[in-house]
Tab-separated table of C-alpha atoms in Angstrom:
chain	number	residue	atom	x	y	z
A	14	MET	CA	0.975	-35.673	91.397
A	15	LEU	CA	4.371	-37.253	90.887
A	16	GLY	CA	6.048	-34.151	89.491
A	17	GLY	CA	8.376	-34.098	86.491
A	18	SER	CA	9.149	-31.758	83.638
A	19	VAL	CA	6.568	-30.002	81.514
A	20	TRP	CA	7.088	-32.624	78.798
A	21	ILE	CA	6.295	-35.429	81.235
A	22	ALA	CA	3.213	-33.513	82.367
A	23	MET	CA	2.153	-33.067	78.748
A	24	ILE	CA	2.494	-36.792	78.071
A	25	ARG	CA	0.428	-37.655	81.132
A	26	PHE	CA	-2.244	-35.093	80.222
A	27	ALA	CA	-2.396	-36.433	76.665
A	28	ILE	CA	-2.671	-40.080	77.749
A	29	SER	CA	-5.344	-39.359	80.353
A	30	LEU	CA	-7.411	-37.180	78.013
A	31	ALA	CA	-7.069	-39.621	75.110
A	32	GLY	CA	-8.105	-42.481	77.382
A	33	THR	CA	-11.142	-40.569	78.573
A	34	ILE	CA	-12.177	-39.772	75.000
A	35	ILE	CA	-11.763	-43.412	73.926
A	36	LEU	CA	-13.820	-44.757	76.828
A	37	PHE	CA	-16.585	-42.182	76.371
A	38	SER	CA	-16.696	-42.731	72.591
A	39	LEU	CA	-17.123	-46.476	73.042
A	40	MET	CA	-20.257	-45.906	75.127
A	41	SER	CA	-21.873	-42.899	73.426
A	42	SER	CA	-23.605	-42.303	70.094
A	43	HIS	CA	-21.805	-39.937	67.726
A	44	ARG	CA	-23.389	-36.776	66.393
A	45	PHE	CA	-21.111	-36.551	63.334
A	46	CYS	CA	-19.340	-38.971	61.008
A	47	ARG	CA	-16.191	-40.718	62.236
A	48	LYS	CA	-13.823	-38.401	60.351
A	49	LYS	CA	-15.358	-35.250	61.872
A	50	MET	CA	-15.398	-36.829	65.324
A	51	VAL	CA	-11.689	-37.710	65.131
A	52	ILE	CA	-10.716	-34.246	63.866
A	53	GLY	CA	-12.855	-32.553	66.519
A	54	TYR	CA	-11.368	-34.542	69.395
A	55	ILE	CA	-7.806	-34.071	68.091
A	56	CYS	CA	-8.285	-30.289	67.946
A	57	PHE	CA	-9.794	-30.276	71.425
A	58	CYS	CA	-6.925	-32.360	72.829
A	59	ALA	CA	-4.320	-30.089	71.254
A	60	ALA	CA	-5.921	-26.952	72.698
A	61	ALA	CA	-6.567	-28.454	76.130
A	62	ILE	CA	-3.116	-30.003	76.536
A	63	SER	CA	-1.379	-26.813	75.404
A	64	ALA	CA	-3.350	-24.771	77.944
A	65	ALA	CA	-2.638	-27.316	80.695
A	66	CYS	CA	1.109	-27.286	79.976
A	67	ILE	CA	1.241	-23.477	80.039
A	68	TRP	CA	-0.594	-23.527	83.361
A	69	TYR	CA	1.826	-26.192	84.644
A	70	VAL	CA	4.816	-23.962	83.844
A	71	ILE	CA	3.280	-20.769	85.263
A	72	ASP	CA	1.884	-22.139	88.523
A	73	TRP	CA	2.668	-25.761	89.322
A	74	GLU	CA	0.907	-25.745	92.711
A	75	SER	CA	-2.483	-24.473	91.487
A	76	CYS	CA	-2.186	-26.644	88.380
A	77	ALA	CA	-1.709	-29.742	90.544
A	78	LYS	CA	-4.891	-28.903	92.488
A	79	MET	CA	-7.188	-27.705	89.733
A	80	VAL	CA	-6.016	-28.887	86.321
A	81	ALA	CA	-7.901	-32.205	86.413
A	82	PHE	CA	-11.157	-30.503	87.401
A	83	VAL	CA	-10.893	-27.741	84.789
A	84	LEU	CA	-9.662	-30.038	82.021
A	85	TYR	CA	-12.413	-32.597	82.449
A	86	MET	CA	-15.179	-30.056	82.885
A	87	CYS	CA	-14.129	-28.644	79.502
A	88	PHE	CA	-14.105	-32.167	78.140
A	89	ALA	CA	-17.594	-32.780	79.569
A	90	ALA	CA	-19.017	-29.744	77.781
A	91	PHE	CA	-17.306	-30.635	74.502
A	92	SER	CA	-18.261	-34.335	74.632
A	93	VAL	CA	-21.938	-33.515	75.274
A	94	PHE	CA	-21.849	-31.419	72.098
A	95	MET	CA	-20.174	-34.250	70.154
A	96	SER	CA	-22.664	-36.875	71.355
A	97	SER	CA	-26.096	-37.414	69.858
A	98	ASP	CA	-27.448	-38.860	73.114
A	99	PRO	CA	-30.040	-36.873	75.100
A	100	PHE	CA	-28.503	-34.524	77.675
A	101	ALA	CA	-29.412	-36.577	80.764
A	102	LEU	CA	-28.114	-39.767	79.173
A	103	SER	CA	-24.853	-38.032	78.162
A	104	LEU	CA	-24.369	-36.892	81.760
A	105	TYR	CA	-24.820	-40.428	83.015
A	106	LYS	CA	-22.255	-41.776	80.547
A	107	LEU	CA	-19.882	-38.973	81.505
A	108	ALA	CA	-20.225	-39.938	85.162
A	109	LEU	CA	-19.354	-43.522	84.265
A	110	THR	CA	-16.414	-42.311	82.148
A	111	PHE	CA	-15.100	-40.158	84.986
A	112	TYR	CA	-15.301	-43.156	87.301
A	113	LEU	CA	-13.122	-45.112	84.876
A	114	LEU	CA	-10.862	-42.052	84.629
A	115	ALA	CA	-10.410	-42.135	88.404
A	116	VAL	CA	-9.573	-45.839	88.176
A	117	PHE	CA	-6.702	-45.426	85.720
A	118	LEU	CA	-5.437	-42.138	87.223
A	119	ILE	CA	-5.257	-43.414	90.799
A	120	GLY	CA	-4.294	-46.877	89.618
A	121	GLY	CA	-1.288	-45.513	87.716
A	122	ILE	CA	-0.161	-43.292	90.605
A	123	GLU	CA	-0.525	-46.038	93.228
A	124	VAL	CA	1.383	-48.550	91.088
A	125	ALA	CA	4.206	-46.045	90.648
A	126	VAL	CA	4.279	-45.151	94.358
A	127	LEU	CA	3.998	-48.660	95.798
A	128	PHE	CA	6.164	-50.632	93.382
A	129	PHE	CA	8.445	-48.233	91.439
A	130	ASP	CA	9.489	-45.546	93.932
A	131	ARG	CA	7.296	-42.809	92.330
A	132	ASN	CA	8.729	-43.367	88.855
A	133	VAL	CA	6.692	-41.217	86.437
A	134	TRP	CA	7.250	-43.610	83.557
A	135	ALA	CA	5.774	-46.439	85.593
A	136	ASP	CA	2.722	-44.210	86.151
A	137	ILE	CA	2.458	-43.538	82.393
A	138	VAL	CA	2.806	-47.204	81.433
A	139	ALA	CA	0.290	-48.270	84.090
A	140	ARG	CA	-2.237	-45.733	82.809
A	141	ILE	CA	-1.854	-46.952	79.233
A	142	VAL	CA	-2.262	-50.593	80.290
A	143	LEU	CA	-5.363	-49.839	82.379
A	144	ILE	CA	-6.928	-47.761	79.586
A	145	LEU	CA	-6.347	-50.523	77.040
A	146	LEU	CA	-7.760	-53.192	79.352
A	147	MET	CA	-10.876	-51.142	80.062
A	148	ALA	CA	-11.350	-50.236	76.384
A	149	VAL	CA	-11.076	-53.880	75.281
A	150	PHE	CA	-13.436	-55.002	78.040
A	151	ILE	CA	-16.018	-52.331	77.161
A	152	ASP	CA	-15.757	-53.041	73.421
A	153	LYS	CA	-16.003	-56.822	73.749
A	154	LYS	CA	-18.287	-57.309	76.721
A	155	VAL	CA	-20.396	-54.319	77.708
A	156	LYS	CA	-20.624	-51.823	74.807
A	157	GLY	CA	-23.841	-53.289	73.448
A	158	ALA	CA	-25.357	-53.634	76.915
A	159	ILE	CA	-24.444	-50.056	77.854
A	160	ARG	CA	-25.952	-48.647	74.652
A	161	GLY	CA	-29.078	-50.756	75.109
A	162	PHE	CA	-29.214	-49.701	78.736
A	163	GLY	CA	-28.980	-46.104	77.532
A	164	GLU	CA	-32.304	-46.551	75.734
A	165	TYR	CA	-33.900	-47.709	78.984
A	166	VAL	CA	-32.405	-44.763	80.889
A	167	GLU	CA	-33.652	-42.354	78.220
A	168	ASN	CA	-37.185	-43.742	78.393
A	169	GLU	CA	-37.513	-44.492	82.107
A	170	LEU	CA	-35.177	-42.187	84.041
A	171	ASP	CA	-36.681	-39.033	85.511
A	172	ARG	CA	-34.613	-35.850	85.788
A	173	PHE	CA	-34.478	-35.835	89.600
A	174	SER	CA	-33.154	-39.399	89.749
A	175	VAL	CA	-30.452	-38.787	87.173
A	176	THR	CA	-29.351	-35.612	88.996
A	177	VAL	CA	-29.072	-37.336	92.376
A	178	MET	CA	-27.287	-40.319	90.849
A	179	ILE	CA	-24.711	-38.226	88.971
A	180	ILE	CA	-24.011	-35.972	91.972
A	181	SER	CA	-23.459	-39.041	94.171
A	182	ILE	CA	-21.052	-40.569	91.666
A	183	LEU	CA	-19.112	-37.333	91.160
A	184	PHE	CA	-18.775	-36.788	94.926
A	185	GLY	CA	-17.286	-40.261	95.263
A	186	ILE	CA	-14.877	-39.622	92.389
A	187	GLY	CA	-13.978	-36.197	93.818
A	188	PHE	CA	-13.013	-37.741	97.144
A	189	ILE	CA	-10.890	-40.354	95.401
A	190	LEU	CA	-9.064	-37.673	93.395
A	191	ASN	CA	-8.590	-35.351	96.392
A	192	PRO	CA	-5.121	-33.844	95.753
A	193	ASN	CA	-4.678	-32.602	99.320
A	194	THR	CA	-4.230	-36.098	100.701
A	195	GLN	CA	-0.651	-36.975	99.826
A	196	GLU	CA	0.389	-39.338	102.605
A	197	GLN	CA	0.421	-42.964	101.529
A	198	THR	CA	-0.770	-45.110	104.421
A	199	PRO	CA	-2.664	-48.411	104.633
A	200	TYR	CA	-5.686	-46.430	105.820
A	201	ARG	CA	-5.435	-44.139	102.770
A	202	LEU	CA	-5.304	-47.179	100.468
A	203	PHE	CA	-8.295	-48.681	102.278
A	204	GLN	CA	-10.229	-45.426	101.784
A	205	ILE	CA	-9.444	-45.411	98.079
A	206	LEU	CA	-10.486	-49.034	97.618
A	207	MET	CA	-13.721	-48.543	99.572
A	208	ASN	CA	-14.621	-45.438	97.574
A	209	PHE	CA	-13.945	-47.256	94.313
A	210	PHE	CA	-16.085	-50.144	95.538
A	211	LEU	CA	-18.997	-47.992	96.730
A	212	THR	CA	-18.996	-45.744	93.652
A	213	GLY	CA	-18.737	-48.763	91.349
A	214	ALA	CA	-21.511	-50.528	93.277
A	215	LEU	CA	-23.733	-47.482	92.754
A	216	GLN	CA	-23.097	-47.698	89.012
A	217	ILE	CA	-23.943	-51.402	88.956
A	218	LEU	CA	-27.097	-50.922	91.033
A	219	VAL	CA	-28.324	-48.144	88.750
A	220	PHE	CA	-27.505	-50.254	85.704
A	221	ARG	CA	-29.377	-53.277	87.074
A	222	LEU	CA	-32.338	-51.185	88.233
A	223	TYR	CA	-33.026	-49.449	84.934
A	224	PHE	CA	-32.104	-52.493	82.882
A	225	HIS	CA	-34.714	-54.441	84.862
A	226	ILE	CA	-37.302	-51.665	84.512
A	227	GLY	CA	-36.658	-51.446	80.771
A	228	LYS	CA	-36.984	-55.214	80.328
A	229	GLU	CA	-40.211	-55.257	82.326
A	230	ASN	CA	-41.661	-52.550	80.096
A	231	GLU	CA	-40.578	-54.471	76.994
A	232	TYR	CA	-42.354	-57.561	78.298
A	233	ARG	CA	-45.435	-55.459	79.014
A	234	LYS	CA	-45.393	-54.074	75.472
A	235	GLU	CA	-44.984	-57.575	74.039
A	236	ASN	CA	-47.903	-58.742	76.159
A	237	GLN	CA	-50.025	-55.868	74.858
A	238	LEU	CA	-49.126	-56.822	71.293
A	239	MET	CA	-50.116	-60.427	72.004
A	240	GLN	CA	-53.447	-59.225	73.405
A	241	MET	CA	-54.046	-57.158	70.285
A	242	ASN	CA	-53.184	-60.148	68.057
A	243	HIS	CA	-55.498	-62.333	70.122
A	244	ARG	CA	-58.393	-59.908	69.668
A	245	LEU	CA	-57.660	-59.624	65.959
A	246	LEU	CA	-57.670	-63.417	65.669
A	247	GLU	CA	-61.003	-63.548	67.501
A	248	ARG	CA	-62.486	-61.031	65.075
A	249	ASN	CA	-61.193	-62.982	62.087
A	250	MET	CA	-62.643	-66.178	63.555
A	251	LYS	CA	-65.954	-64.376	63.949
A	252	LEU	CA	-65.779	-63.287	60.295
A	253	LEU	CA	-65.084	-66.880	59.296
A	254	GLU	CA	-68.038	-68.149	61.351
A	255	GLU	CA	-70.270	-65.523	59.785
A	256	SER	CA	-69.036	-66.568	56.326
A	257	VAL	CA	-69.880	-70.216	57.064
A	258	GLU	CA	-73.350	-69.286	58.322
A	259	SER	CA	-73.826	-67.040	55.304
A	260	GLY	CA	-72.879	-69.924	53.010
A	261	LYS	CA	-75.407	-72.186	54.647
A	262	ARG	CA	-78.085	-69.518	54.332
A	263	ILE	CA	-77.218	-68.903	50.674
A	264	ARG	CA	-77.432	-72.635	49.860
A	265	HIS	CA	-80.799	-72.814	51.615
A	266	ASP	CA	-82.087	-69.732	49.810
A	267	VAL	CA	-80.807	-70.920	46.422
A	268	ARG	CA	-83.130	-73.928	46.555
A	269	HIS	CA	-86.117	-71.630	47.044
A	270	HIS	CA	-84.963	-69.272	44.275
A	271	ASN	CA	-84.491	-72.198	41.882
A	272	ALA	CA	-88.003	-73.406	42.656
A	273	VAL	CA	-89.449	-69.933	41.942
A	274	ILE	CA	-87.460	-69.608	38.690
A	275	ALA	CA	-88.575	-73.074	37.563
A	276	GLU	CA	-92.229	-72.174	38.267
A	277	TYR	CA	-91.956	-68.953	36.221
A	278	ALA	CA	-90.373	-70.954	33.375
A	279	ARG	CA	-93.104	-73.604	33.380
A	280	ARG	CA	-95.774	-70.913	33.184
A	281	GLY	CA	-93.923	-68.993	30.471
A	282	GLN	CA	-93.961	-65.764	32.503
A	283	LYS	CA	-90.825	-64.269	31.002
A	284	GLU	CA	-91.406	-60.650	32.094
A	285	GLU	CA	-92.097	-61.680	35.683
A	286	LEU	CA	-89.033	-63.948	35.609
A	287	LEU	CA	-86.760	-61.135	34.374
A	288	ARG	CA	-88.129	-58.776	37.027
A	289	TYR	CA	-87.580	-61.383	39.743
A	290	LEU	CA	-83.988	-62.032	38.575
A	291	LYS	CA	-83.281	-58.296	38.583
A	292	GLU	CA	-84.529	-58.002	42.177
A	293	TYR	CA	-82.499	-61.070	43.133
A	294	ASP	CA	-79.304	-59.539	41.634
A	295	LYS	CA	-79.899	-56.316	43.558
A	296	GLU	CA	-80.404	-58.195	46.825
A	297	THR	CA	-77.278	-60.269	46.190
A	298	ASP	CA	-75.137	-57.171	45.518
A	299	GLU	CA	-76.338	-55.522	48.730
A	300	GLY	CA	-75.405	-58.600	50.732
A	301	VAL	CA	-71.830	-58.775	49.427
A	302	LYS	CA	-69.254	-57.137	51.681
A	303	LYS	CA	-67.207	-54.430	50.055
A	304	VAL	CA	-63.619	-55.322	49.195
A	305	VAL	CA	-61.484	-52.573	50.726
A	306	SER	CA	-58.082	-53.765	49.499
A	307	ALA	CA	-56.734	-56.420	47.185
A	308	ASN	CA	-54.326	-57.312	49.987
A	309	THR	CA	-56.192	-60.125	51.776
A	310	ALA	CA	-54.632	-59.559	55.192
A	311	ILE	CA	-55.400	-55.834	55.184
A	312	ASN	CA	-58.871	-56.377	53.742
A	313	ASN	CA	-59.805	-58.902	56.448
A	314	LEU	CA	-58.361	-56.689	59.168
A	315	LEU	CA	-60.168	-53.546	58.064
A	316	SER	CA	-63.422	-55.443	57.474
A	317	ALA	CA	-63.334	-56.864	60.997
A	318	TYR	CA	-62.658	-53.528	62.672
A	319	THR	CA	-65.083	-51.621	60.432
A	320	GLU	CA	-67.856	-54.008	61.454
A	321	TRP	CA	-66.999	-53.403	65.102
A	322	ALA	CA	-66.946	-49.621	64.592
A	323	GLU	CA	-70.312	-49.621	62.817
A	324	LYS	CA	-71.853	-51.626	65.652
A	325	GLU	CA	-70.658	-48.840	67.952
A	326	GLN	CA	-72.410	-46.337	65.630
A	327	ILE	CA	-69.168	-44.818	64.427
A	328	LYS	CA	-69.052	-43.455	60.897
A	329	VAL	CA	-66.085	-44.902	58.986
A	330	THR	CA	-64.512	-43.623	55.764
A	331	MET	CA	-61.464	-45.213	54.175
A	332	GLU	CA	-58.997	-44.487	51.373
A	333	VAL	CA	-56.928	-47.630	51.086
A	334	GLU	CA	-54.294	-48.572	48.522
A	335	HIS	CA	-55.829	-51.308	46.394
A	336	SER	CA	-52.502	-52.884	45.443
A	337	ARG	CA	-52.045	-56.481	46.555
A	338	ASP	CA	-48.360	-55.949	47.442
A	339	LEU	CA	-47.529	-52.848	49.475
A	340	ALA	CA	-43.832	-53.818	49.705
A	341	ILE	CA	-43.846	-53.919	53.517
A	342	PRO	CA	-44.490	-57.305	55.203
A	343	ASN	CA	-48.145	-57.893	56.072
A	344	ILE	CA	-47.302	-58.595	59.714
A	345	ASP	CA	-45.887	-55.067	60.090
A	346	LEU	CA	-48.765	-53.402	58.238
A	347	VAL	CA	-51.289	-55.339	60.297
A	348	THR	CA	-49.503	-54.323	63.512
A	349	VAL	CA	-49.745	-50.627	62.655
A	350	LEU	CA	-53.251	-50.642	61.175
A	351	ALA	CA	-54.786	-52.847	63.859
A	352	ASN	CA	-53.365	-50.714	66.652
A	353	ALA	CA	-54.280	-47.421	64.987
A	354	TYR	CA	-57.826	-48.578	64.135
A	355	GLU	CA	-58.432	-50.107	67.550
A	356	ASN	CA	-57.149	-47.024	69.346
A	357	ALA	CA	-59.418	-44.873	67.164
A	358	ILE	CA	-62.428	-46.996	68.131
A	359	TYR	CA	-61.493	-46.739	71.817
A	360	GLY	CA	-61.218	-42.958	71.428
A	361	CYS	CA	-64.697	-42.722	69.899
A	362	MET	CA	-66.177	-45.000	72.572
A	363	GLU	CA	-64.766	-42.727	75.285
A	364	VAL	CA	-66.448	-39.742	73.595
A	365	LYS	CA	-69.779	-41.583	73.489
A	366	LYS	CA	-69.522	-42.231	77.223
A	367	GLN	CA	-69.434	-38.454	77.735
A	368	SER	CA	-72.110	-37.600	75.178
A	369	LYS	CA	-74.171	-40.269	73.415
A	370	GLU	CA	-75.590	-37.662	71.026
A	371	ARG	CA	-72.187	-36.647	69.657
A	372	GLU	CA	-71.483	-38.081	66.208
A	373	CYS	CA	-68.175	-39.932	66.034
A	374	PHE	CA	-66.129	-40.727	62.968
A	375	ILE	CA	-62.960	-42.500	61.886
A	376	HIS	CA	-61.115	-41.642	58.689
A	377	LEU	CA	-58.351	-44.050	57.652
A	378	MET	CA	-55.978	-43.655	54.719
A	379	VAL	CA	-53.280	-46.041	53.467
A	380	LYS	CA	-51.345	-44.947	50.385
A	381	ARG	CA	-48.109	-45.825	48.665
A	382	LYS	CA	-46.200	-42.955	47.075
A	383	LYS	CA	-43.067	-44.151	45.283
A	384	ASN	CA	-40.791	-45.468	48.040
A	385	LYS	CA	-43.026	-44.388	50.942
A	386	ILE	CA	-46.029	-45.907	52.688
A	387	VAL	CA	-48.283	-43.242	54.181
A	388	ILE	CA	-50.786	-44.103	56.914
A	389	TYR	CA	-53.192	-41.493	58.268
A	390	CYS	CA	-55.884	-42.058	60.874
A	391	ALA	CA	-58.162	-39.376	62.321
A	392	ASN	CA	-60.936	-39.974	64.824
A	393	THR	CA	-63.190	-38.141	67.224
A	394	CYS	CA	-61.656	-37.850	70.691
A	395	LYS	CA	-62.173	-36.018	73.963
A	396	PRO	CA	-60.924	-32.414	73.761
A	397	GLU	CA	-58.875	-32.945	76.936
A	398	THR	CA	-56.936	-35.889	75.493
A	399	GLU	CA	-53.285	-35.199	76.335
A	400	ILE	CA	-50.176	-35.660	74.232
A	401	ARG	CA	-47.004	-35.836	76.335
A	402	SER	CA	-43.503	-36.047	74.871
A	403	GLY	CA	-45.081	-36.566	71.457
A	404	LEU	CA	-47.106	-39.620	72.567
A	405	PRO	CA	-50.731	-39.986	73.692
A	406	ARG	CA	-51.421	-41.006	77.253
A	407	PRO	CA	-52.458	-44.692	77.640
A	408	GLU	CA	-56.011	-43.851	78.730
A	409	ALA	CA	-56.540	-42.069	75.393
A	410	THR	CA	-55.786	-45.221	73.396
A	411	GLY	CA	-57.052	-48.022	75.589
A	412	GLY	CA	-53.480	-48.565	76.807
A	413	ILE	CA	-52.595	-50.735	73.836
A	414	GLY	CA	-50.457	-50.427	70.795
A	415	VAL	CA	-48.668	-47.095	70.627
A	416	HIS	CA	-45.287	-48.641	71.413
A	417	SER	CA	-45.911	-51.387	68.841
A	418	ILE	CA	-46.565	-48.699	66.226
A	419	ILE	CA	-43.361	-46.892	67.200
A	420	ARG	CA	-41.304	-50.068	67.052
A	421	THR	CA	-42.612	-50.904	63.578
A	422	ALA	CA	-42.013	-47.327	62.394
A	423	GLU	CA	-38.410	-47.410	63.617
A	424	LYS	CA	-37.894	-50.745	61.875
A	425	PHE	CA	-38.498	-48.999	58.532
A	426	ASP	CA	-36.834	-45.667	59.422
A	427	GLY	CA	-40.271	-44.112	59.622
A	428	GLU	CA	-41.507	-40.814	60.992
A	429	PHE	CA	-44.701	-40.460	62.992
A	430	ASP	CA	-46.637	-37.980	65.073
A	431	PHE	CA	-49.758	-37.820	67.234
A	432	LYS	CA	-51.820	-34.731	67.962
A	433	ASN	CA	-55.175	-33.619	69.327
A	434	ASP	CA	-56.630	-31.125	66.865
A	435	ASN	CA	-59.518	-29.615	68.833
A	436	GLY	CA	-61.245	-32.909	69.585
A	437	VAL	CA	-59.931	-34.816	66.560
A	438	PHE	CA	-57.114	-37.231	67.315
A	439	VAL	CA	-54.709	-37.446	64.366
A	440	PHE	CA	-52.074	-40.128	63.810
A	441	ARG	CA	-49.669	-39.837	60.864
A	442	LEU	CA	-46.959	-42.264	59.812
A	443	ILE	CA	-44.556	-42.410	56.891
A	444	MET	CA	-42.498	-45.579	56.439
A	445	ASN	CA	-39.721	-46.169	53.944
A	446	VAL	CA	-40.160	-49.107	51.596
A	447	PRO	CA	-37.110	-51.433	51.850
A	448	PRO	CA	-34.739	-50.732	48.899
A	449	ALA	CA	-35.042	-54.254	47.491
A	450	THR	CA	-38.774	-53.750	46.934
A	451	VAL	CA	-38.758	-50.194	45.521
A	452	VAL	CA	-40.089	-50.229	41.948
């Protein structure tokens, strides 16, 4: 501490607290609208600074030792409430914010001590400059990366790792801010620089580690989606080959039917001819595949997977919107339906491995209700199939597709859930139709 009147202390408290709030706000997601966030932080600053100034007047010595710790612990609790990030992720961002806090606090004090003979105004100006530089750098260069990195931390970071990491960072910051070490020596400056370096290096290593892990998982998910698309393409190619073979067979059969019809006509056997034509119509109708949807992409997809399911002796029932245009791009609908249907087939196949006598079923529904697309898929599954953190384990779905479904749902502000209802796996999804296509 450099001392000074209570007004100087109040200014320094206000600048430091405001800087901390700015840096944390740039990196975190807000729980409330901007107006409420600003009002909330202003009220908190007013209360905290007033309490700190009263403490400064009553007991300067204890204030110098403890005010930073108490003030920023209160800020930590309040900022976690104001942030919409998960708790563990908020703690990580707080640790990073407190590291930056240590940078501008110690930076301001050391500049004032080394170059301005402990001038408090030099300390204040240095703090403001450092805060502005860090805020501009975060806003222009790393805000997007930090928020994206936050998603990786949220998905990949376990609780033990985040606890150890945050404790390590806070210990380093605590040593830097140790108020009992007042003597300014080259060794003291070396200690400060090394602690800043080591604590900052820990932040960078953690950032790089989880950023790399998150990217690897994204690549894995993309690879899974490509595998699913490859299998879907193979099934469509098989349908096309079957259609070509069916066409050849129909042309071959038509010649024989024409010959029979001509023979009936020459003999004048009208009743026999009518009976033969009726039987021919019935046989033709039975051979025509049922059109599930007027949407060609969805119809081909569901036909391909239904054929596969029936070969696996799985009973399939469907309630599918017959509209040609479902207002959501076909690529997104195909992604969801293909993954859901394929996972349902995998689930039934796993049941049949346990008990071949057990009857398996798949019920699929696709409906549009005003500005919503509703997709429902239920299938037989093993009773022990687990749902963890709202998602099925990979072995329950063949390891493919759940993340692709989630990504598509988020693209359209959708809501989804998975559950095991006593041996029936249920997937439900509601997606919002884009406003431009709502009719």
